[in-house]
XYZ file of C-alpha atoms in Angstrom:
459
model
C 38.982 0.952 1.761
C 36.088 1.813 3.995
C 34.706 4.366 1.592
C 35.084 1.958 -1.306
C 33.268 -0.746 0.654
C 30.473 1.617 1.539
C 30.083 2.592 -2.098
C 29.928 -1.017 -3.174
C 27.303 -1.818 -0.579
C 25.238 1.223 -1.431
C 25.473 0.325 -5.087
C 23.932 -3.073 -4.505
C 21.033 -1.482 -2.710
C 21.658 -3.700 0.323
C 22.453 -2.582 3.891
C 25.773 -3.419 5.443
C 26.387 -7.129 5.723
C 27.088 -8.787 9.025
C 30.678 -8.128 10.049
C 31.047 -5.093 7.774
C 32.078 -1.750 9.274
C 29.006 -0.095 10.738
C 26.941 -3.285 10.856
C 26.835 -3.236 14.653
C 25.308 0.249 14.916
C 22.692 -0.661 12.334
C 21.819 -3.840 14.241
C 21.503 -1.815 17.436
C 19.243 0.676 15.685
C 16.990 -2.149 14.499
C 16.794 -3.500 18.059
C 15.936 -0.039 19.423
C 13.213 0.349 16.805
C 11.822 -3.070 17.715
C 11.701 -2.157 21.406
C 9.935 1.144 20.713
C 7.382 -0.555 18.452
C 6.739 -3.261 21.047
C 6.205 -0.643 23.768
C 3.880 1.496 21.628
C 1.895 -1.556 20.535
C 1.547 -2.723 24.133
C 0.165 0.695 25.100
C -2.450 0.559 22.345
C -3.377 -3.003 23.240
C -4.070 -1.839 26.787
C -6.229 1.131 25.822
C -9.684 1.671 27.219
C -12.403 -0.472 25.656
C -14.279 2.651 24.574
C -11.945 2.648 21.591
C -12.546 0.357 18.619
C -15.634 2.220 17.412
C -15.221 1.179 13.772
C -15.419 -2.520 14.598
C -18.587 -1.888 16.605
C -20.128 0.219 13.821
C -19.326 -2.365 11.152
C -20.771 -5.261 13.130
C -23.766 -3.142 14.193
C -24.445 -2.547 10.495
C -24.315 -6.293 9.855
C -26.776 -6.856 12.718
C -29.091 -4.142 11.371
C -29.013 -5.743 7.927
C -29.877 -9.128 9.420
C -32.781 -7.499 11.277
C -34.098 -6.007 8.030
C -33.138 -2.408 8.868
C -31.269 0.051 6.663
C -27.651 -0.176 7.908
C -26.708 3.138 6.306
C -28.944 5.104 8.662
C -27.031 5.696 11.891
C -30.096 5.532 14.132
C -30.474 1.866 13.109
C -26.999 1.051 14.421
C -26.678 0.194 18.096
C -24.459 2.615 20.056
C -23.020 4.124 16.856
C -22.061 7.687 15.984
C -20.533 6.958 12.600
C -22.084 5.667 9.398
C -21.293 2.399 7.636
C -19.241 3.306 4.508
C -18.840 0.029 2.609
C -20.749 -1.462 -0.316
C -23.935 -3.417 0.500
C -22.363 -6.716 -0.579
C -19.892 -6.417 2.313
C -22.737 -6.711 4.804
C -23.019 -10.417 4.006
C -19.274 -10.811 3.492
C -18.637 -9.529 7.027
C -21.417 -11.592 8.608
C -19.168 -14.545 9.588
C -16.608 -12.152 11.098
C -19.189 -10.479 13.338
C -21.002 -13.647 14.398
C -21.096 -14.148 18.162
C -19.459 -10.800 18.949
C -15.982 -12.360 19.226
C -14.344 -9.883 16.869
C -15.727 -6.824 18.639
C -14.709 -8.175 22.045
C -11.195 -9.340 21.137
C -10.438 -7.285 18.048
C -7.122 -5.889 19.334
C -5.479 -9.270 19.860
C -6.945 -10.590 16.608
C -5.727 -7.544 14.676
C -2.209 -7.884 16.102
C -2.006 -11.482 14.895
C -3.339 -10.455 11.481
C -0.721 -7.679 11.244
C 2.085 -10.159 11.893
C 0.601 -12.426 9.226
C 0.647 -9.436 6.849
C 4.380 -9.048 7.381
C 5.044 -12.762 6.897
C 2.958 -12.904 3.708
C 4.761 -10.015 2.009
C 6.937 -11.130 -0.913
C 10.705 -10.938 -1.063
C 11.542 -9.441 -4.445
C 13.742 -11.771 -6.478
C 14.439 -14.044 -3.519
C 13.435 -17.635 -2.996
C 14.395 -17.455 0.698
C 14.302 -14.595 3.167
C 16.711 -13.944 5.998
C 15.774 -13.514 9.645
C 16.875 -9.879 9.388
C 14.511 -9.188 6.474
C 11.606 -10.854 8.278
C 12.319 -8.868 11.450
C 12.470 -5.602 9.507
C 9.169 -6.320 7.802
C 7.452 -7.119 11.098
C 8.872 -3.961 12.700
C 7.724 -1.823 9.799
C 4.245 -3.361 9.531
C 3.632 -2.997 13.276
C 5.202 0.436 13.675
C 5.486 2.145 10.293
C 3.774 5.579 10.206
C 1.769 4.416 13.314
C -0.780 3.008 10.885
C -1.414 -0.147 12.908
C -1.775 1.881 16.101
C -4.607 3.801 14.475
C -6.212 0.544 13.392
C -5.973 -0.731 16.974
C -7.445 2.542 18.229
C -10.352 2.600 15.785
C -10.871 -1.109 15.210
C -11.036 -0.387 11.482
C -11.432 -3.306 9.067
C -8.445 -1.959 7.113
C -6.498 -4.751 8.798
C -8.462 -7.250 6.679
C -7.727 -5.435 3.433
C -4.095 -5.181 4.540
C -3.789 -8.925 4.948
C -5.371 -9.574 1.564
C -3.134 -6.899 0.011
C -0.081 -8.805 1.264
C -1.431 -12.003 -0.270
C -2.209 -10.250 -3.565
C 1.312 -8.798 -3.751
C 2.821 -12.193 -2.963
C 0.887 -13.697 -5.891
C 1.727 -10.879 -8.292
C 5.404 -10.463 -7.434
C 6.499 -14.089 -7.397
C 10.210 -14.367 -8.321
C 11.069 -16.421 -11.389
C 12.584 -19.679 -10.164
C 12.869 -21.752 -13.316
C 12.826 -21.450 -17.076
C 9.289 -21.002 -18.313
C 8.032 -19.853 -14.917
C 6.278 -16.969 -16.698
C 3.673 -19.393 -18.041
C 3.362 -21.461 -14.869
C 2.736 -18.403 -12.682
C -0.031 -17.071 -14.927
C -2.991 -18.394 -12.852
C -1.398 -17.089 -9.653
C -0.807 -13.653 -11.123
C -4.390 -13.468 -12.362
C -5.570 -14.473 -8.889
C -3.404 -11.733 -7.392
C -4.735 -9.147 -9.833
C -8.345 -10.175 -9.131
C -7.768 -10.016 -5.374
C -6.161 -6.578 -5.654
C -9.112 -5.373 -7.713
C -11.585 -6.639 -5.133
C -9.657 -4.839 -2.393
C -9.773 -1.511 -4.199
C -13.559 -1.820 -4.360
C -13.416 -2.002 -0.553
C -12.043 1.570 -0.554
C -12.964 3.017 -3.944
C -10.517 5.936 -3.924
C -7.493 3.640 -4.162
C -8.393 2.061 -7.508
C -5.643 3.998 -9.409
C -3.036 1.652 -7.891
C -4.202 -0.966 -10.406
C -2.337 1.015 -13.089
C 0.935 0.024 -11.390
C 0.467 -3.502 -12.754
C 1.745 -2.213 -16.105
C 5.242 -2.123 -14.595
C 5.307 -5.891 -14.028
C 8.178 -7.635 -15.865
C 5.940 -9.542 -18.283
C 4.943 -8.981 -21.891
C 2.516 -6.190 -22.645
C -0.426 -8.400 -23.568
C -0.305 -10.140 -20.195
C -0.013 -6.846 -18.325
C -3.077 -5.507 -20.063
C -4.927 -8.734 -19.293
C -3.946 -8.470 -15.622
C -5.142 -4.857 -15.483
C -8.404 -5.875 -17.159
C -8.924 -8.693 -14.646
C -8.187 -6.321 -11.753
C -10.566 -3.699 -13.165
C -13.273 -6.330 -13.613
C -12.788 -7.514 -10.032
C -13.015 -3.881 -8.885
C -16.320 -3.392 -10.707
C -17.825 -6.750 -9.687
C -18.751 -5.884 -6.057
C -20.265 -2.599 -7.246
C -22.373 -4.400 -9.843
C -23.427 -7.097 -7.354
C -24.422 -4.410 -4.866
C -26.396 -2.483 -7.491
C -28.222 -5.573 -8.830
C -28.745 -7.834 -5.816
C -28.951 -5.139 -3.119
C -31.071 -2.696 -5.111
C -32.908 -1.551 -1.986
C -29.679 -0.671 -0.164
C -27.519 0.660 -3.004
C -29.212 4.114 -3.100
C -28.819 4.377 0.678
C -25.108 3.597 0.334
C -24.717 6.324 -2.291
C -26.564 8.781 -0.059
C -24.476 7.844 2.977
C -21.065 8.250 1.332
C -22.087 11.484 -0.392
C -23.475 13.052 2.794
C -27.069 13.264 1.551
C -28.671 11.654 4.609
C -29.651 14.586 6.835
C -28.394 14.796 10.379
C -25.744 12.092 10.282
C -22.028 11.702 9.815
C -20.659 11.283 6.294
C -17.247 9.730 5.489
C -16.551 12.638 3.159
C -16.725 15.049 6.104
C -13.746 13.456 7.868
C -10.505 15.375 8.252
C -7.659 13.320 6.844
C -3.933 13.856 6.199
C -4.124 13.612 2.403
C -2.757 15.804 -0.380
C -6.308 16.939 -1.120
C -6.760 18.121 2.454
C -3.336 19.792 2.219
C -4.639 21.662 -0.839
C -7.820 22.603 1.047
C -5.749 23.895 3.965
C -3.543 25.957 1.662
C -6.575 27.334 -0.200
C -8.120 28.286 3.140
C -4.992 30.238 4.101
C -5.178 32.021 0.744
C -8.869 32.765 1.238
C -9.792 30.718 -1.831
C -11.249 27.617 -0.234
C -14.610 28.375 -1.862
C -13.159 27.898 -5.347
C -13.212 24.211 -6.309
C -11.027 24.910 -9.331
C -8.283 26.398 -7.162
C -8.465 23.443 -4.766
C -8.264 20.937 -7.627
C -5.317 22.770 -9.189
C -3.455 22.888 -5.867
C -4.214 19.212 -5.264
C -2.994 18.255 -8.729
C 0.122 20.372 -8.378
C 0.967 18.808 -5.012
C 0.446 15.255 -6.327
C 2.561 15.882 -9.424
C 5.325 17.890 -7.768
C 5.730 15.755 -4.647
C 5.012 12.254 -5.965
C 4.296 11.683 -9.658
C 7.046 13.828 -11.194
C 9.870 12.446 -8.991
C 8.731 8.906 -9.821
C 8.502 9.512 -13.577
C 11.853 11.330 -13.713
C 13.528 8.539 -11.752
C 12.146 5.832 -14.040
C 13.062 7.836 -17.134
C 16.655 8.192 -15.967
C 16.878 4.470 -15.271
C 15.497 3.406 -18.631
C 16.361 6.155 -21.118
C 20.085 6.031 -20.371
C 20.199 2.431 -21.607
C 17.933 2.849 -24.616
C 19.720 1.995 -27.890
C 19.974 4.771 -30.423
C 18.155 2.670 -33.035
C 15.215 1.802 -30.769
C 12.108 3.066 -32.572
C 9.370 2.534 -29.994
C 10.016 3.980 -26.545
C 7.146 1.981 -25.041
C 8.346 -1.290 -26.577
C 11.842 -0.642 -25.299
C 10.423 0.140 -21.846
C 8.506 -3.160 -21.826
C 11.666 -4.987 -22.781
C 13.715 -3.179 -20.135
C 11.239 -4.267 -17.462
C 11.578 -7.908 -18.516
C 15.372 -7.696 -18.669
C 15.401 -6.211 -15.163
C 12.724 -8.217 -13.280
C 13.722 -7.344 -9.721
C 13.993 -3.565 -10.281
C 10.722 -3.780 -12.214
C 8.946 -5.410 -9.266
C 10.339 -2.717 -6.988
C 8.925 -0.123 -9.377
C 5.519 -1.814 -9.132
C 5.571 -1.461 -5.348
C 6.905 2.108 -5.536
C 4.162 3.020 -8.006
C 1.488 1.588 -5.697
C 3.058 3.493 -2.796
C 3.012 6.704 -4.872
C -0.552 6.323 -6.139
C -1.777 5.476 -2.635
C -0.263 8.713 -1.314
C -1.977 10.661 -4.118
C -5.436 9.370 -3.147
C -7.866 12.163 -2.197
C -8.772 10.454 1.059
C -6.018 8.877 3.163
C -7.185 8.333 6.714
C -4.725 7.887 9.576
C -5.243 4.125 9.699
C -4.803 3.897 5.898
C -1.082 4.441 6.414
C -1.010 0.814 7.483
C -1.248 -0.063 3.775
C 1.525 2.431 3.023
C 3.632 0.645 5.638
C 3.010 -2.666 3.837
C 4.433 -1.293 0.585
C 7.350 0.285 2.441
C 8.071 -2.975 4.310
C 8.766 -4.700 0.981
C 11.222 -2.005 -0.097
C 12.922 -1.164 3.179
C 14.905 -4.422 3.424
C 16.931 -3.532 0.303
C 17.850 0.018 1.307
C 21.500 0.983 1.772
C 22.588 1.271 5.394
C 22.228 5.043 5.704
C 18.870 5.062 3.952
C 17.603 2.234 6.155
C 18.744 4.075 9.278
C 16.949 7.280 8.242
C 13.738 5.478 7.288
C 13.694 3.433 10.496
C 14.253 6.570 12.543
C 11.635 8.832 11.004
C 8.994 6.261 10.015
C 9.187 3.905 12.981
C 11.312 5.227 15.838
C 10.099 8.806 16.160
C 6.361 8.055 15.667
C 6.567 5.180 18.170
C 8.385 7.402 20.666
C 5.761 10.103 20.151
C 2.998 7.588 20.828
C 4.705 6.385 24.003
C 5.010 9.957 25.289
C 1.371 10.746 24.511
C 1.685 12.775 21.310
C -1.130 11.919 18.871
C -0.709 11.946 15.107
C -3.991 13.622 14.149
C -5.299 16.816 12.563
C -1.943 17.368 10.870
C 0.323 16.062 8.168
C 2.882 14.174 10.264
C 2.140 10.789 8.693
C 1.947 12.201 5.176
C 5.193 14.138 5.535
C 7.082 11.133 6.887
C 5.658 8.857 4.185
C 6.720 11.318 1.475
C 10.282 11.547 2.789
C 10.522 7.747 2.942
C 9.176 7.543 -0.617
C 11.872 9.916 -1.867
C 14.588 7.933 -0.072
C 13.372 4.632 -1.528
C 13.014 6.169 -4.978
C 16.548 7.537 -4.852
C 17.896 4.156 -3.739
C 16.095 2.491 -6.644
C 17.412 4.976 -9.208
C 20.973 4.532 -7.933
C 20.881 0.729 -8.247
C 23.523 -0.693 -10.572
C 22.729 -0.695 -14.278
C 23.514 -4.309 -14.972
C 20.752 -6.786 -15.786
C 19.342 -8.365 -12.649
C 19.032 -12.119 -13.017
C 15.952 -13.626 -11.421
C 17.078 -16.614 -9.364
C 19.630 -17.798 -11.923
C 17.637 -17.201 -15.135
C 19.613 -15.474 -17.859
C 17.901 -12.428 -19.399
C 17.659 -14.105 -22.823
C 15.915 -17.116 -21.266
C 13.469 -14.874 -19.432
C 12.728 -12.914 -22.607
C 12.032 -16.107 -24.542
C 9.790 -17.341 -21.720
C 7.790 -14.103 -22.053
C 7.505 -14.345 -25.840
C 10.220 -11.842 -26.849
C 12.780 -12.631 -29.515
C 16.394 -11.795 -28.728
C 18.295 -10.118 -31.573
C 21.600 -11.539 -32.708
C 24.397 -9.913 -30.826
C 21.909 -8.369 -28.367
């Protein structure tokens, strides 16, 4: 009976329910993880004030811009050793945040509150209400997952702002269907979410491929393409504004990010735990680091073998097994499958964003905060064993390492843990039951009609 119950629970993709065998140990594990995260966060909140250099650099750049100086030249930034990496338009966007020096002085407490807001803003896939357990898990994962927030607290990076807006964008894009015809009513909100996500990718240009994940949304193809177009337009808009209205600063920005300003730090020179840097490290060991072609091939192989291929194979197995023999267009059938399975489709959207984020050529230590946001959406639906493993390796062990003084830097600890968690979540998704998932009581035929699909007789 116990094994049958465990199978049933694993099949639903949900952890053990309260009162089920094993629920107590899982609850204790969650409490232990919460305690470790709280202790690690408290340590980072009490760090020396010499930390938080990114917040000081960003606000120093705003001050230099106000004073009429070039903010991309480090010597124009007060007490700064690092260059300002963001588009010129952000200098005015950040001006209210840096006014009065409040953010620089109290950034750690402000960032902690913003992180909690990130967790609360994250959507619950296919749910109109969330449980206390799900909320607690999301907060634990956002604060402690992959020690991303700890790096933000250490550096004072503005990634916390993009993280909050990412949570809002996902909440707008992944709204569960609550009533017949909701597909039309949610259109403005989804477009707002797509536009916001596009704007955020212009904040860190290398993450723009995640916009392609919008194609997996459970809506008709024409709307998906429109959403991608809106997101792409929003991505390009800040670049165009910077090029047109900040013509005097745009060349300096290009020079700064490409390392063409002599004698100063360039963002491209940073060591980071990405797949590209993994390829560079491997090429160096092989004595081929001077060959760009070899590095690119190794980078592409790592991205495909570790991330893209497992994702594509998993999706293919989920969809192809249920494709009718007389289905002529594989893409049309895939679009229909997504609409018939809205909750799994929304999970695939988040998994795809997670995957594409990990494939980015530049993933700094604090950027794993965004990875933790995607994982926090998915972790609440993991089976008990999967949840226990993910909590242990992604939250518990990194938090314990931080408490004992071990620093996640100059290595691939974060990347390795994030990859393992991705594989676990992908496996849990592919093993979900094959039946149609009904979105908050809507029958699949109703949802298809709401999205403009005709339902065949007998289908």
